[in-house]
């Protein structure tokens, strides 16, 4: 099991991404709190820490956190917008302090789209400079892309463009945008319906799969990625019975996430993937369950693929027992669902 803890070092950021779900709150970590959080991950037996934000390179705690994680035997990754790492010396210092892997957020290979989304002129140019530095830093790098209206039709072009120019990129992650609260509520134009990204996401996955690369998608119901269901972040957690910890710098505070379930609709009641699928995020609120369609294929090959071996009978039994399980916090009521179905699809 590879459990990773997420630690928000700051909520400050140079960029102001239109869909940001973690904008500034004014809450900052102290150095002692940061150390305690990392110590706790070690006590939980976690393998590493993912420094995030906001933008972790904006925090004075970046270098102390990298050093402290290394002292505790945890490896450090960072989710970054790539702006400050475009400075070669800064990047080198972070690597020397213990940074071993970065997840770089790029939302389009089209400069004007990325800069529009991030509301930061020059963001794309800095980011491409950062990617060019990666090979000489001797660390690995993944790509994170938030799915939204402005890239929903060219997710596949983004991966082709990136892998052409930066062939060392081996892993891609898509997060369907979180439409609830924070900056996303000010920019509802960014929220793509699932059918808007279905084709492009399929093409992107197909391309990466054919080129021997790996990928994950979060907040995407399995019926929108059924051929690559094994790449769903939530399904992998369900199947591998993993957990994750996230330390937010807002009212959510510290969360130890043991369950990965969003909303389930009528289609899910008939779907064979129900036990391994997290369902639809923000169902009946932002997204519409009428977009879901049941899958009638056997989920066992997905389980095998995620585990990399034949599952033992007890695990299959535990997964099967999840059928019909609904989230206590995210499942909308029947009333909310009925109201949502009255909306124009
Ligand atoms: S359980 Fe629901 S959301 Fe998941 S694949 Fe089946 S129909 Fe789609």
mmCIF file of C-alpha atoms and ligand atoms in Angstrom:
data_model
loop_
_atom_site.group_PDB
_atom_site.id
_atom_site.type_symbol
_atom_site.label_atom_id
_atom_site.label_comp_id
_atom_site.label_asym_id
_atom_site.label_seq_id
_atom_site.Cartn_x
_atom_site.Cartn_y
_atom_site.Cartn_z
ATOM 1 C CA UNK A 1 0.000 0.000 0.000
ATOM 2 C CA UNK A 2 1.278 3.471 -0.834
ATOM 3 C CA UNK A 3 -0.494 5.955 1.378
ATOM 4 C CA UNK A 4 0.349 9.571 0.832
ATOM 5 C CA UNK A 5 -0.542 12.536 2.986
ATOM 6 C CA UNK A 6 -1.380 15.907 1.494
ATOM 7 C CA UNK A 7 -0.207 18.975 3.361
ATOM 8 C CA UNK A 8 -1.308 22.465 2.373
ATOM 9 C CA UNK A 9 1.663 24.668 3.232
ATOM 10 C CA UNK A 10 -0.114 27.893 2.331
ATOM 11 C CA UNK A 11 -3.191 29.061 0.479
ATOM 12 C CA UNK A 12 -1.285 31.910 -1.142
ATOM 13 C CA UNK A 13 -0.601 31.747 -4.871
ATOM 14 C CA UNK A 14 0.616 33.988 -7.689
ATOM 15 C CA UNK A 15 -2.090 32.625 -9.943
ATOM 16 C CA UNK A 16 -5.858 32.953 -9.537
ATOM 17 C CA UNK A 17 -7.133 29.908 -11.427
ATOM 18 C CA UNK A 18 -10.787 30.324 -12.284
ATOM 19 C CA UNK A 19 -11.722 26.944 -10.805
ATOM 20 C CA UNK A 20 -9.406 27.009 -7.783
ATOM 21 C CA UNK A 21 -10.941 24.990 -4.966
ATOM 22 C CA UNK A 22 -8.285 26.060 -2.476
ATOM 23 C CA UNK A 23 -7.979 29.860 -2.749
ATOM 24 C CA UNK A 24 -6.417 32.076 -0.033
ATOM 25 C CA UNK A 25 -7.997 31.897 3.420
ATOM 26 C CA UNK A 26 -5.435 33.909 5.353
ATOM 27 C CA UNK A 27 -4.763 30.828 7.514
ATOM 28 C CA UNK A 28 -1.087 29.917 7.615
ATOM 29 C CA UNK A 29 0.745 26.979 9.175
ATOM 30 C CA UNK A 30 3.403 27.580 11.767
ATOM 31 C CA UNK A 31 6.657 25.671 11.480
ATOM 32 C CA UNK A 32 5.786 23.626 14.565
ATOM 33 C CA UNK A 33 2.392 22.687 13.101
ATOM 34 C CA UNK A 34 4.023 21.704 9.824
ATOM 35 C CA UNK A 35 6.443 19.420 11.676
ATOM 36 C CA UNK A 36 3.656 17.856 13.719
ATOM 37 C CA UNK A 37 1.654 17.132 10.563
ATOM 38 C CA UNK A 38 4.614 15.414 8.939
ATOM 39 C CA UNK A 39 5.383 13.479 12.130
ATOM 40 C CA UNK A 40 1.793 12.265 12.180
ATOM 41 C CA UNK A 41 2.099 10.897 8.656
ATOM 42 C CA UNK A 42 5.157 8.975 9.749
ATOM 43 C CA UNK A 43 3.222 7.590 12.739
ATOM 44 C CA UNK A 44 0.422 6.469 10.386
ATOM 45 C CA UNK A 45 3.039 4.528 8.423
ATOM 46 C CA UNK A 46 2.637 6.681 5.331
ATOM 47 C CA UNK A 47 5.271 6.565 2.595
ATOM 48 C CA UNK A 48 5.458 10.214 1.701
ATOM 49 C CA UNK A 49 4.065 13.694 1.831
ATOM 50 C CA UNK A 50 2.629 15.727 -1.022
ATOM 51 C CA UNK A 51 3.154 19.427 -0.409
ATOM 52 C CA UNK A 52 0.353 21.439 -1.868
ATOM 53 C CA UNK A 53 -1.580 24.672 -1.442
ATOM 54 C CA UNK A 54 -2.334 27.233 -2.746
ATOM 55 C CA UNK A 55 1.122 27.148 -4.189
ATOM 56 C CA UNK A 56 3.704 25.520 -1.906
ATOM 57 C CA UNK A 57 6.628 27.415 -3.442
ATOM 58 C CA UNK A 58 4.997 30.637 -2.128
ATOM 59 C CA UNK A 59 5.445 29.428 1.452
ATOM 60 C CA UNK A 60 8.515 30.127 3.617
ATOM 61 C CA UNK A 61 7.905 26.628 5.011
ATOM 62 C CA UNK A 62 8.787 24.915 1.738
ATOM 63 C CA UNK A 63 12.441 24.224 2.492
ATOM 64 C CA UNK A 64 11.919 23.393 6.207
ATOM 65 C CA UNK A 65 9.131 20.981 5.202
ATOM 66 C CA UNK A 66 11.301 19.244 2.615
ATOM 67 C CA UNK A 67 14.130 18.856 5.123
ATOM 68 C CA UNK A 68 11.832 17.655 7.902
ATOM 69 C CA UNK A 69 10.162 15.048 5.682
ATOM 70 C CA UNK A 70 13.584 13.757 4.683
ATOM 71 C CA UNK A 71 14.658 13.518 8.331
ATOM 72 C CA UNK A 72 11.510 11.484 9.028
ATOM 73 C CA UNK A 73 12.232 9.103 6.157
ATOM 74 C CA UNK A 74 9.287 10.279 4.035
ATOM 75 C CA UNK A 75 9.717 11.184 0.411
ATOM 76 C CA UNK A 76 8.459 14.567 -0.702
ATOM 77 C CA UNK A 77 6.409 15.454 -3.701
ATOM 78 C CA UNK A 78 4.922 18.783 -4.585
ATOM 79 C CA UNK A 79 1.902 19.900 -6.575
ATOM 80 C CA UNK A 80 2.986 23.151 -8.186
ATOM 81 C CA UNK A 81 1.973 25.706 -10.778
ATOM 82 C CA UNK A 82 5.605 25.668 -11.919
ATOM 83 C CA UNK A 83 6.090 29.425 -11.767
ATOM 84 C CA UNK A 84 8.888 29.766 -9.201
ATOM 85 C CA UNK A 85 10.592 26.559 -10.338
ATOM 86 C CA UNK A 86 11.274 28.298 -13.653
ATOM 87 C CA UNK A 87 14.088 29.920 -11.671
ATOM 88 C CA UNK A 88 16.839 27.341 -12.058
ATOM 89 C CA UNK A 89 18.558 28.089 -8.725
ATOM 90 C CA UNK A 90 15.312 27.928 -6.773
ATOM 91 C CA UNK A 91 14.460 24.598 -8.388
ATOM 92 C CA UNK A 92 17.934 23.238 -7.587
ATOM 93 C CA UNK A 93 17.649 24.333 -3.933
ATOM 94 C CA UNK A 94 14.312 22.527 -3.590
ATOM 95 C CA UNK A 95 15.763 19.330 -5.054
ATOM 96 C CA UNK A 96 18.805 19.578 -2.790
ATOM 97 C CA UNK A 97 16.465 19.974 0.191
ATOM 98 C CA UNK A 98 14.718 16.676 -0.638
ATOM 99 C CA UNK A 99 12.155 17.284 -3.356
ATOM 100 C CA UNK A 100 11.955 14.071 -5.366
ATOM 101 C CA UNK A 101 8.929 14.493 -7.588
ATOM 102 C CA UNK A 102 6.706 17.288 -8.901
ATOM 103 C CA UNK A 103 3.160 17.337 -10.196
ATOM 104 C CA UNK A 104 2.998 20.307 -12.541
ATOM 105 C CA UNK A 105 -0.404 21.845 -13.223
ATOM 106 C CA UNK A 106 -0.887 22.678 -16.877
ATOM 107 C CA UNK A 107 -4.391 23.122 -18.188
ATOM 108 C CA UNK A 108 -3.768 23.581 -21.887
ATOM 109 C CA UNK A 109 -0.940 23.458 -24.383
ATOM 110 C CA UNK A 110 -2.452 26.615 -25.831
ATOM 111 C CA UNK A 111 -0.706 29.535 -24.186
ATOM 112 C CA UNK A 112 -3.733 31.817 -24.336
ATOM 113 C CA UNK A 113 -6.024 29.207 -22.787
ATOM 114 C CA UNK A 114 -3.666 28.379 -19.909
ATOM 115 C CA UNK A 115 -3.008 32.054 -19.151
ATOM 116 C CA UNK A 116 -6.729 32.823 -19.314
ATOM 117 C CA UNK A 117 -7.564 29.980 -16.914
ATOM 118 C CA UNK A 118 -4.809 30.889 -14.447
ATOM 119 C CA UNK A 119 -5.426 34.647 -14.776
ATOM 120 C CA UNK A 120 -1.667 35.107 -14.784
ATOM 121 C CA UNK A 121 -0.057 36.445 -17.950
ATOM 122 C CA UNK A 122 3.191 34.620 -18.670
ATOM 123 C CA UNK A 123 2.162 31.556 -16.636
ATOM 124 C CA UNK A 124 2.445 29.206 -19.604
ATOM 125 C CA UNK A 125 5.926 30.446 -20.585
ATOM 126 C CA UNK A 126 7.274 30.002 -17.043
ATOM 127 C CA UNK A 127 5.748 26.566 -16.824
ATOM 128 C CA UNK A 128 7.327 25.394 -20.050
ATOM 129 C CA UNK A 129 10.690 26.689 -18.793
ATOM 130 C CA UNK A 130 10.207 24.639 -15.617
ATOM 131 C CA UNK A 131 9.481 21.496 -17.622
ATOM 132 C CA UNK A 132 12.662 22.065 -19.624
ATOM 133 C CA UNK A 133 14.668 22.130 -16.332
ATOM 134 C CA UNK A 134 13.326 18.775 -15.099
ATOM 135 C CA UNK A 135 15.763 16.319 -16.751
ATOM 136 C CA UNK A 136 18.879 17.994 -15.366
ATOM 137 C CA UNK A 137 17.332 18.093 -11.861
ATOM 138 C CA UNK A 138 17.250 14.307 -11.768
ATOM 139 C CA UNK A 139 13.708 14.122 -10.403
ATOM 140 C CA UNK A 140 10.472 12.832 -11.906
ATOM 141 C CA UNK A 141 7.541 14.904 -13.045
ATOM 142 C CA UNK A 142 3.857 14.225 -13.645
ATOM 143 C CA UNK A 143 1.266 16.445 -15.250
ATOM 144 C CA UNK A 144 -1.937 17.546 -13.515
ATOM 145 C CA UNK A 145 -4.774 18.996 -15.573
ATOM 146 C CA UNK A 146 -8.095 20.236 -14.274
ATOM 147 C CA UNK A 147 -10.892 19.396 -16.695
ATOM 148 C CA UNK A 148 -13.025 22.446 -17.437
ATOM 149 C CA UNK A 149 -14.987 24.027 -20.272
ATOM 150 C CA UNK A 150 -11.918 25.662 -21.768
ATOM 151 C CA UNK A 151 -9.913 22.479 -22.285
ATOM 152 C CA UNK A 152 -12.668 19.844 -22.442
ATOM 153 C CA UNK A 153 -12.350 19.514 -26.218
ATOM 154 C CA UNK A 154 -8.542 19.258 -26.426
ATOM 155 C CA UNK A 155 -7.327 17.168 -23.482
ATOM 156 C CA UNK A 156 -5.875 14.729 -26.014
ATOM 157 C CA UNK A 157 -4.002 17.483 -27.840
ATOM 158 C CA UNK A 158 -2.448 18.579 -24.541
ATOM 159 C CA UNK A 159 -0.961 15.123 -23.886
ATOM 160 C CA UNK A 160 0.280 14.731 -27.464
ATOM 161 C CA UNK A 161 1.905 18.165 -27.385
ATOM 162 C CA UNK A 162 3.528 17.571 -24.001
ATOM 163 C CA UNK A 163 4.839 14.081 -24.695
ATOM 164 C CA UNK A 164 6.252 15.234 -28.056
ATOM 165 C CA UNK A 165 8.251 17.997 -26.421
ATOM 166 C CA UNK A 166 8.974 16.429 -23.043
ATOM 167 C CA UNK A 167 9.232 12.679 -23.621
ATOM 168 C CA UNK A 168 10.347 12.097 -20.023
ATOM 169 C CA UNK A 169 6.749 12.744 -18.890
ATOM 170 C CA UNK A 170 5.365 9.310 -17.999
ATOM 171 C CA UNK A 171 2.270 9.984 -15.891
ATOM 172 C CA UNK A 172 -0.759 12.248 -16.303
ATOM 173 C CA UNK A 173 -3.554 13.079 -13.878
ATOM 174 C CA UNK A 174 -6.889 14.697 -14.689
ATOM 175 C CA UNK A 175 -9.119 16.172 -12.023
ATOM 176 C CA UNK A 176 -12.622 16.953 -13.078
ATOM 177 C CA UNK A 177 -13.119 20.402 -11.587
ATOM 178 C CA UNK A 178 -14.713 20.774 -8.186
ATOM 179 C CA UNK A 179 -17.737 22.970 -8.951
ATOM 180 C CA UNK A 180 -18.708 23.567 -5.320
ATOM 181 C CA UNK A 181 -17.696 26.717 -3.545
ATOM 182 C CA UNK A 182 -14.637 28.900 -3.629
ATOM 183 C CA UNK A 183 -13.580 30.440 -6.921
ATOM 184 C CA UNK A 184 -15.505 27.994 -9.077
ATOM 185 C CA UNK A 185 -18.763 29.537 -7.910
ATOM 186 C CA UNK A 186 -17.669 32.897 -9.324
ATOM 187 C CA UNK A 187 -16.876 31.253 -12.667
ATOM 188 C CA UNK A 188 -19.658 28.790 -13.479
ATOM 189 C CA UNK A 189 -18.716 29.117 -17.164
ATOM 190 C CA UNK A 190 -15.753 26.805 -16.358
ATOM 191 C CA UNK A 191 -17.919 23.839 -15.386
ATOM 192 C CA UNK A 192 -17.982 21.317 -18.222
ATOM 193 C CA UNK A 193 -20.716 18.718 -18.476
ATOM 194 C CA UNK A 194 -19.384 15.178 -18.579
ATOM 195 C CA UNK A 195 -20.370 14.595 -22.185
ATOM 196 C CA UNK A 196 -18.307 17.631 -23.195
ATOM 197 C CA UNK A 197 -15.024 15.950 -22.219
ATOM 198 C CA UNK A 198 -15.955 12.316 -22.827
ATOM 199 C CA UNK A 199 -14.438 12.017 -26.311
ATOM 200 C CA UNK A 200 -11.304 14.036 -25.688
ATOM 201 C CA UNK A 201 -10.565 12.233 -22.414
ATOM 202 C CA UNK A 202 -10.996 8.875 -24.128
ATOM 203 C CA UNK A 203 -8.592 9.935 -26.895
ATOM 204 C CA UNK A 204 -6.069 11.212 -24.353
ATOM 205 C CA UNK A 205 -6.203 7.965 -22.378
ATOM 206 C CA UNK A 206 -5.964 5.894 -25.538
ATOM 207 C CA UNK A 207 -2.902 7.828 -26.679
ATOM 208 C CA UNK A 208 -1.100 7.530 -23.341
ATOM 209 C CA UNK A 209 -1.999 3.869 -22.986
ATOM 210 C CA UNK A 210 -0.656 3.104 -26.474
ATOM 211 C CA UNK A 211 2.573 4.932 -25.687
ATOM 212 C CA UNK A 212 3.117 2.905 -22.495
ATOM 213 C CA UNK A 213 2.419 5.785 -20.129
ATOM 214 C CA UNK A 214 0.193 5.786 -17.059
ATOM 215 C CA UNK A 215 -2.627 8.081 -16.018
ATOM 216 C CA UNK A 216 -5.361 8.669 -13.450
ATOM 217 C CA UNK A 217 -8.624 10.562 -13.448
ATOM 218 C CA UNK A 218 -10.424 11.869 -10.381
ATOM 219 C CA UNK A 219 -14.109 12.844 -10.065
ATOM 220 C CA UNK A 220 -14.904 11.098 -13.353
ATOM 221 C CA UNK A 221 -17.654 8.444 -13.031
ATOM 222 C CA UNK A 222 -16.559 5.103 -14.468
ATOM 223 C CA UNK A 223 -19.265 5.200 -17.157
ATOM 224 C CA UNK A 224 -17.298 8.120 -18.649
ATOM 225 C CA UNK A 225 -14.044 6.148 -18.699
ATOM 226 C CA UNK A 226 -15.270 2.576 -18.847
ATOM 227 C CA UNK A 227 -12.426 1.226 -21.026
ATOM 228 C CA UNK A 228 -9.890 2.662 -18.592
ATOM 229 C CA UNK A 229 -11.825 2.181 -15.344
ATOM 230 C CA UNK A 230 -8.650 0.916 -13.680
ATOM 231 C CA UNK A 231 -7.252 4.457 -13.973
ATOM 232 C CA UNK A 232 -9.868 6.057 -11.732
ATOM 233 C CA UNK A 233 -8.213 7.516 -8.634
ATOM 234 C CA UNK A 234 -11.196 6.725 -6.437
ATOM 235 C CA UNK A 235 -11.701 3.189 -7.804
ATOM 236 C CA UNK A 236 -8.059 2.384 -7.169
ATOM 237 C CA UNK A 237 -8.421 3.544 -3.575
ATOM 238 C CA UNK A 238 -11.582 1.443 -3.177
ATOM 239 C CA UNK A 239 -10.012 -1.674 -4.672
ATOM 240 C CA UNK A 240 -6.693 -1.329 -2.863
ATOM 241 C CA UNK A 241 -8.471 -0.367 0.358
ATOM 242 C CA UNK A 242 -6.216 2.656 0.684
ATOM 243 C CA UNK A 243 -6.783 5.846 2.590
ATOM 244 C CA UNK A 244 -5.383 9.347 2.385
ATOM 245 C CA UNK A 245 -4.889 12.270 4.731
ATOM 246 C CA UNK A 246 -5.309 15.889 3.750
ATOM 247 C CA UNK A 247 -4.480 18.888 5.924
ATOM 248 C CA UNK A 248 -6.536 21.835 4.654
ATOM 249 C CA UNK A 249 -5.852 25.411 5.698
ATOM 250 C CA UNK A 250 -9.552 26.153 6.067
ATOM 251 C CA UNK A 251 -12.508 25.041 8.166
ATOM 252 C CA UNK A 252 -12.090 21.436 6.970
ATOM 253 C CA UNK A 253 -8.809 21.135 8.915
ATOM 254 C CA UNK A 254 -7.291 17.656 9.028
ATOM 255 C CA UNK A 255 -9.156 14.914 7.172
ATOM 256 C CA UNK A 256 -8.331 11.227 7.158
ATOM 257 C CA UNK A 257 -10.275 9.938 4.178
ATOM 258 C CA UNK A 258 -11.191 6.286 4.428
ATOM 259 C CA UNK A 259 -14.149 6.237 2.032
ATOM 260 C CA UNK A 260 -14.264 7.274 -1.623
ATOM 261 C CA UNK A 261 -17.890 7.749 -2.565
ATOM 262 C CA UNK A 262 -19.731 10.632 -4.228
ATOM 263 C CA UNK A 263 -23.374 10.539 -5.401
ATOM 264 C CA UNK A 264 -25.053 7.566 -7.031
ATOM 265 C CA UNK A 265 -28.040 7.788 -9.398
ATOM 266 C CA UNK A 266 -30.720 5.450 -10.682
ATOM 267 C CA UNK A 267 -28.321 4.075 -13.320
ATOM 268 C CA UNK A 268 -25.962 2.966 -10.544
ATOM 269 C CA UNK A 269 -28.634 0.673 -9.070
ATOM 270 C CA UNK A 270 -28.340 -1.468 -12.208
ATOM 271 C CA UNK A 271 -24.629 -1.042 -12.837
ATOM 272 C CA UNK A 272 -22.171 -3.890 -12.292
ATOM 273 C CA UNK A 273 -19.401 -1.353 -11.638
ATOM 274 C CA UNK A 274 -21.310 0.064 -8.645
ATOM 275 C CA UNK A 275 -19.103 -1.617 -5.992
ATOM 276 C CA UNK A 276 -15.875 -0.209 -7.490
ATOM 277 C CA UNK A 277 -17.175 3.191 -8.608
ATOM 278 C CA UNK A 278 -17.276 6.382 -6.542
ATOM 279 C CA UNK A 279 -20.098 7.778 -8.671
ATOM 280 C CA UNK A 280 -20.749 11.390 -9.607
ATOM 281 C CA UNK A 281 -19.306 14.339 -7.712
ATOM 282 C CA UNK A 282 -21.791 17.115 -6.826
ATOM 283 C CA UNK A 283 -24.673 15.023 -8.129
ATOM 284 C CA UNK A 284 -28.079 16.765 -8.195
ATOM 285 C CA UNK A 285 -26.323 19.989 -7.282
ATOM 286 C CA UNK A 286 -24.125 20.844 -10.243
ATOM 287 C CA UNK A 287 -24.039 17.634 -12.243
ATOM 288 C CA UNK A 288 -27.001 15.648 -13.480
ATOM 289 C CA UNK A 289 -27.427 11.947 -12.811
ATOM 290 C CA UNK A 290 -29.229 11.581 -16.139
ATOM 291 C CA UNK A 291 -25.758 11.694 -17.706
ATOM 292 C CA UNK A 292 -24.903 8.368 -16.060
ATOM 293 C CA UNK A 293 -25.428 5.033 -17.759
ATOM 294 C CA UNK A 294 -25.025 1.582 -16.227
ATOM 295 C CA UNK A 295 -22.099 -0.639 -17.152
ATOM 296 C CA UNK A 296 -22.980 -4.297 -17.604
ATOM 297 C CA UNK A 297 -19.457 -5.669 -17.804
ATOM 298 C CA UNK A 298 -17.830 -7.736 -15.091
ATOM 299 C CA UNK A 299 -15.735 -5.518 -12.756
ATOM 300 C CA UNK A 300 -13.321 -8.365 -11.956
ATOM 301 C CA UNK A 301 -10.846 -7.550 -14.786
ATOM 302 C CA UNK A 302 -10.689 -3.977 -13.449
ATOM 303 C CA UNK A 303 -9.905 -5.279 -9.961
ATOM 304 C CA UNK A 304 -7.197 -7.557 -11.385
ATOM 305 C CA UNK A 305 -5.708 -4.739 -13.391
ATOM 306 C CA UNK A 306 -5.555 -2.377 -10.404
ATOM 307 C CA UNK A 307 -3.967 -4.971 -8.128
ATOM 308 C CA UNK A 308 -1.656 -6.404 -10.773
ATOM 309 C CA UNK A 309 -2.582 -9.909 -9.640
ATOM 310 C CA UNK A 310 -5.541 -12.174 -8.941
ATOM 311 C CA UNK A 311 -7.509 -10.810 -5.952
ATOM 312 C CA UNK A 312 -8.005 -13.122 -3.030
ATOM 313 C CA UNK A 313 -11.534 -14.341 -2.366
ATOM 314 C CA UNK A 314 -11.941 -12.312 0.832
ATOM 315 C CA UNK A 315 -11.149 -9.057 -0.971
ATOM 316 C CA UNK A 316 -13.588 -9.863 -3.799
ATOM 317 C CA UNK A 317 -16.225 -10.550 -1.167
ATOM 318 C CA UNK A 318 -15.560 -7.221 0.600
ATOM 319 C CA UNK A 319 -15.741 -5.350 -2.708
ATOM 320 C CA UNK A 320 -18.957 -7.113 -3.755
ATOM 321 C CA UNK A 321 -20.476 -6.219 -0.385
ATOM 322 C CA UNK A 322 -20.122 -2.551 -1.363
ATOM 323 C CA UNK A 323 -22.930 -2.915 -3.893
ATOM 324 C CA UNK A 324 -25.655 -0.424 -3.033
ATOM 325 C CA UNK A 325 -23.477 1.396 -0.497
ATOM 326 C CA UNK A 326 -24.157 5.123 -0.578
ATOM 327 C CA UNK A 327 -22.207 7.994 0.908
ATOM 328 C CA UNK A 328 -23.502 9.320 4.210
ATOM 329 C CA UNK A 329 -22.328 12.838 3.370
ATOM 330 C CA UNK A 330 -22.408 13.135 -0.426
ATOM 331 C CA UNK A 331 -25.481 11.145 -1.468
ATOM 332 C CA UNK A 332 -28.281 13.630 -2.282
ATOM 333 C CA UNK A 333 -31.698 12.924 -0.812
ATOM 334 C CA UNK A 334 -34.491 11.489 -2.981
ATOM 335 C CA UNK A 335 -36.144 14.904 -2.815
ATOM 336 C CA UNK A 336 -33.042 16.691 -4.088
ATOM 337 C CA UNK A 337 -32.711 14.154 -6.874
ATOM 338 C CA UNK A 338 -36.353 14.530 -7.884
ATOM 339 C CA UNK A 339 -35.969 18.321 -7.984
ATOM 340 C CA UNK A 340 -32.789 18.029 -10.055
ATOM 341 C CA UNK A 341 -34.546 15.828 -12.599
ATOM 342 C CA UNK A 342 -37.003 18.655 -13.333
ATOM 343 C CA UNK A 343 -34.187 20.798 -14.724
ATOM 344 C CA UNK A 344 -33.596 20.990 -18.445
ATOM 345 C CA UNK A 345 -30.868 18.495 -19.309
HETATM 346 S S1 LIG B 1 -21.954 3.112 -10.657
HETATM 347 FE FE1 LIG B 1 -23.072 4.830 -11.556
HETATM 348 S S2 LIG B 1 -21.552 6.392 -11.927
HETATM 349 FE FE2 LIG B 1 -20.483 4.460 -11.664
HETATM 350 S S3 LIG B 1 -20.204 3.628 -13.719
HETATM 351 FE FE3 LIG B 1 -22.076 2.781 -12.880
HETATM 352 S S4 LIG B 1 -23.682 4.160 -13.602
HETATM 353 FE FE4 LIG B 1 -21.750 5.239 -13.837
#
